[in-house]
PDB file of C-alpha atoms in Angstrom:
ATOM      1  CA  MET A 769     -16.387 -53.146  13.394  1.00 71.00           C
ATOM      2  CA  THR A 770     -15.308 -49.808  11.938  1.00 76.00           C
ATOM      3  CA  LEU A 771     -14.088 -49.447   8.384  1.00 73.00           C
ATOM      4  CA  ALA A 772     -10.518 -48.883   9.587  1.00 74.00           C
ATOM      5  CA  GLN A 773     -10.675 -52.026  11.727  1.00 78.00           C
ATOM      6  CA  LYS A 774     -12.041 -54.027   8.809  1.00 76.00           C
ATOM      7  CA  ILE A 775      -9.207 -52.870   6.544  1.00 74.00           C
ATOM      8  CA  GLU A 776      -6.678 -53.643   9.276  1.00 76.00           C
ATOM      9  CA  GLN A 777      -8.135 -57.143   9.745  1.00 77.00           C
ATOM     10  CA  ILE A 778      -8.050 -57.822   6.007  1.00 73.00           C
ATOM     11  CA  LEU A 779      -4.437 -56.671   5.808  1.00 75.00           C
ATOM     12  CA  LYS A 780      -3.508 -58.935   8.734  1.00 76.00           C
ATOM     13  CA  ASP A 781      -5.138 -61.940   7.053  1.00 71.00           C
ATOM     14  CA  GLU A 782      -3.457 -63.736   4.222  1.00 70.00           C
ATOM     15  CA  LEU A 783      -4.101 -61.660   1.121  1.00 70.00           C
ATOM     16  CA  LYS A 784      -6.381 -63.952  -0.797  1.00 73.00           C
ATOM     17  CA  PRO A 785      -7.847 -62.747  -4.112  1.00 73.00           C
ATOM     18  CA  GLU A 786     -11.198 -62.027  -2.461  1.00 74.00           C
ATOM     19  CA  ASN A 787      -9.448 -59.928   0.205  1.00 73.00           C
ATOM     20  CA  ILE A 788      -7.571 -57.956  -2.424  1.00 76.00           C
ATOM     21  CA  LYS A 789     -10.866 -57.243  -4.204  1.00 80.00           C
ATOM     22  CA  THR A 790     -12.368 -56.152  -0.883  1.00 80.00           C
ATOM     23  CA  ILE A 791      -9.468 -53.753  -0.296  1.00 78.00           C
ATOM     24  CA  ILE A 792      -9.868 -52.317  -3.796  1.00 80.00           C
ATOM     25  CA  ASP A 793     -13.622 -51.924  -3.253  1.00 84.00           C
ATOM     26  CA  LEU A 794     -13.024 -50.202   0.096  1.00 82.00           C
ATOM     27  CA  ALA A 795     -10.442 -47.875  -1.456  1.00 82.00           C
ATOM     28  CA  GLU A 796     -12.843 -46.939  -4.253  1.00 85.00           C
ATOM     29  CA  PHE A 797     -15.598 -46.337  -1.708  1.00 86.00           C
ATOM     30  CA  LEU A 798     -13.319 -44.125   0.383  1.00 84.00           C
ATOM     31  CA  LYS A 799     -12.243 -42.207  -2.730  1.00 85.00           C
ATOM     32  CA  VAL A 800     -15.875 -41.508  -3.651  1.00 85.00           C
ATOM     33  CA  LYS A 801     -16.729 -40.610  -0.057  1.00 86.00           C
ATOM     34  CA  GLU A 802     -13.763 -38.200   0.167  1.00 84.00           C
ATOM     35  CA  SER A 803     -14.750 -36.617  -3.143  1.00 85.00           C
ATOM     36  CA  GLN A 804     -18.324 -36.197  -1.904  1.00 87.00           C
ATOM     37  CA  LYS A 805     -17.000 -34.701   1.336  1.00 86.00           C
ATOM     38  CA  LYS A 806     -15.074 -32.076  -0.659  1.00 84.00           C
ATOM     39  CA  TRP A 807     -18.195 -31.206  -2.677  1.00 83.00           C
ATOM     40  CA  ASP A 808     -20.191 -30.942   0.545  1.00 86.00           C
ATOM     41  CA  GLU A 809     -17.568 -28.539   1.937  1.00 85.00           C
ATOM     42  CA  ILE A 810     -17.719 -26.491  -1.265  1.00 80.00           C
ATOM     43  CA  ASN A 811     -21.515 -26.383  -1.164  1.00 80.00           C
ATOM     44  CA  GLU A 812     -21.515 -25.390   2.511  1.00 85.00           C
ATOM     45  CA  SER A 813     -19.069 -22.531   1.914  1.00 83.00           C
ATOM     46  CA  GLU A 814     -20.847 -21.345  -1.235  1.00 78.00           C
ATOM     47  CA  HIS A 815     -22.588 -18.504   0.602  1.00 76.00           C
ATOM     48  CA  GLU A 816     -19.185 -17.054   1.552  1.00 82.00           C
ATOM     49  CA  PHE A 817     -18.263 -16.549  -2.086  1.00 82.00           C
ATOM     50  CA  ILE A 818     -21.567 -15.968  -3.854  1.00 84.00           C
ATOM     51  CA  THR A 819     -23.568 -12.871  -3.024  1.00 86.00           C
ATOM     52  CA  ALA A 820     -27.309 -13.031  -2.479  1.00 86.00           C
ATOM     53  CA  GLU A 821     -27.790 -11.191  -5.776  1.00 90.00           C
ATOM     54  CA  GLU A 822     -25.639 -13.733  -7.638  1.00 88.00           C
ATOM     55  CA  GLN A 823     -27.471 -16.597  -5.927  1.00 86.00           C
ATOM     56  CA  ALA A 824     -30.824 -15.133  -6.970  1.00 89.00           C
ATOM     57  CA  HIS A 825     -29.572 -14.876 -10.549  1.00 87.00           C
ATOM     58  CA  LEU A 826     -28.375 -18.501 -10.441  1.00 84.00           C
ATOM     59  CA  GLU A 827     -31.757 -19.643  -9.164  1.00 87.00           C
ATOM     60  CA  GLU A 828     -33.461 -17.681 -11.948  1.00 87.00           C
ATOM     61  CA  VAL A 829     -31.192 -19.280 -14.560  1.00 83.00           C
ATOM     62  CA  LYS A 830     -31.895 -22.749 -13.147  1.00 82.00           C
ATOM     63  CA  ALA A 831     -35.637 -22.103 -13.078  1.00 86.00           C
ATOM     64  CA  THR A 832     -35.790 -20.874 -16.670  1.00 85.00           C
ATOM     65  CA  GLY A 833     -33.341 -23.439 -18.048  1.00 78.00           C
ATOM     66  CA  GLN A 834     -30.919 -20.810 -19.356  1.00 72.00           C
ATOM     67  CA  PHE A 835     -27.650 -22.682 -19.404  1.00 75.00           C
ATOM     68  CA  ILE A 836     -24.502 -21.485 -21.137  1.00 76.00           C
ATOM     69  CA  ASP A 837     -23.091 -23.573 -23.955  1.00 79.00           C
ATOM     70  CA  GLN A 838     -19.839 -25.289 -22.964  1.00 80.00           C
ATOM     71  CA  ASP A 839     -18.033 -24.152 -26.122  1.00 83.00           C
ATOM     72  CA  GLU A 840     -19.093 -20.541 -25.494  1.00 83.00           C
ATOM     73  CA  LEU A 841     -17.845 -20.736 -21.917  1.00 82.00           C
ATOM     74  CA  LEU A 842     -14.484 -22.142 -22.969  1.00 84.00           C
ATOM     75  CA  GLN A 843     -14.140 -19.432 -25.605  1.00 85.00           C
ATOM     76  CA  GLU A 844     -15.060 -16.745 -23.071  1.00 83.00           C
ATOM     77  CA  LEU A 845     -12.464 -18.110 -20.649  1.00 83.00           C
ATOM     78  CA  GLY A 846      -9.845 -18.317 -23.396  1.00 85.00           C
ATOM     79  CA  ILE A 847      -9.428 -22.073 -23.031  1.00 83.00           C
ATOM     80  CA  ASN A 848      -8.744 -24.219 -26.065  1.00 83.00           C
ATOM     81  CA  LYS A 849     -11.056 -27.240 -26.103  1.00 79.00           C
ATOM     82  CA  ASP A 850      -8.110 -29.473 -27.078  1.00 79.00           C
ATOM     83  CA  GLU A 851      -6.341 -28.577 -23.806  1.00 75.00           C
ATOM     84  CA  ILE A 852      -9.025 -30.288 -21.742  1.00 74.00           C
ATOM     85  CA  GLN A 853      -8.688 -33.986 -21.118  1.00 62.00           C
ATOM     86  CA  ASN A 854     -11.805 -36.046 -20.594  1.00 52.00           C
TER      87      ASN A 854
END
């Protein structure tokens, strides 16, 4: 039974508390899966936007552990830390 069929079957059944929890769990799973799909698409298209030279620099930074401080990055981008919601 596919995921769509399972959801359809649950919706056809009387909505018991355990079915509602199942629907919520399925929705959360689909949300995570969709989010992961977007990240996969971004990662796959990375080469279109990052030159080989930039990629080499990124690999060098990763290898040497040179990471930029978040506060420095926000300051460089002109973003006030208070504007960002966690």
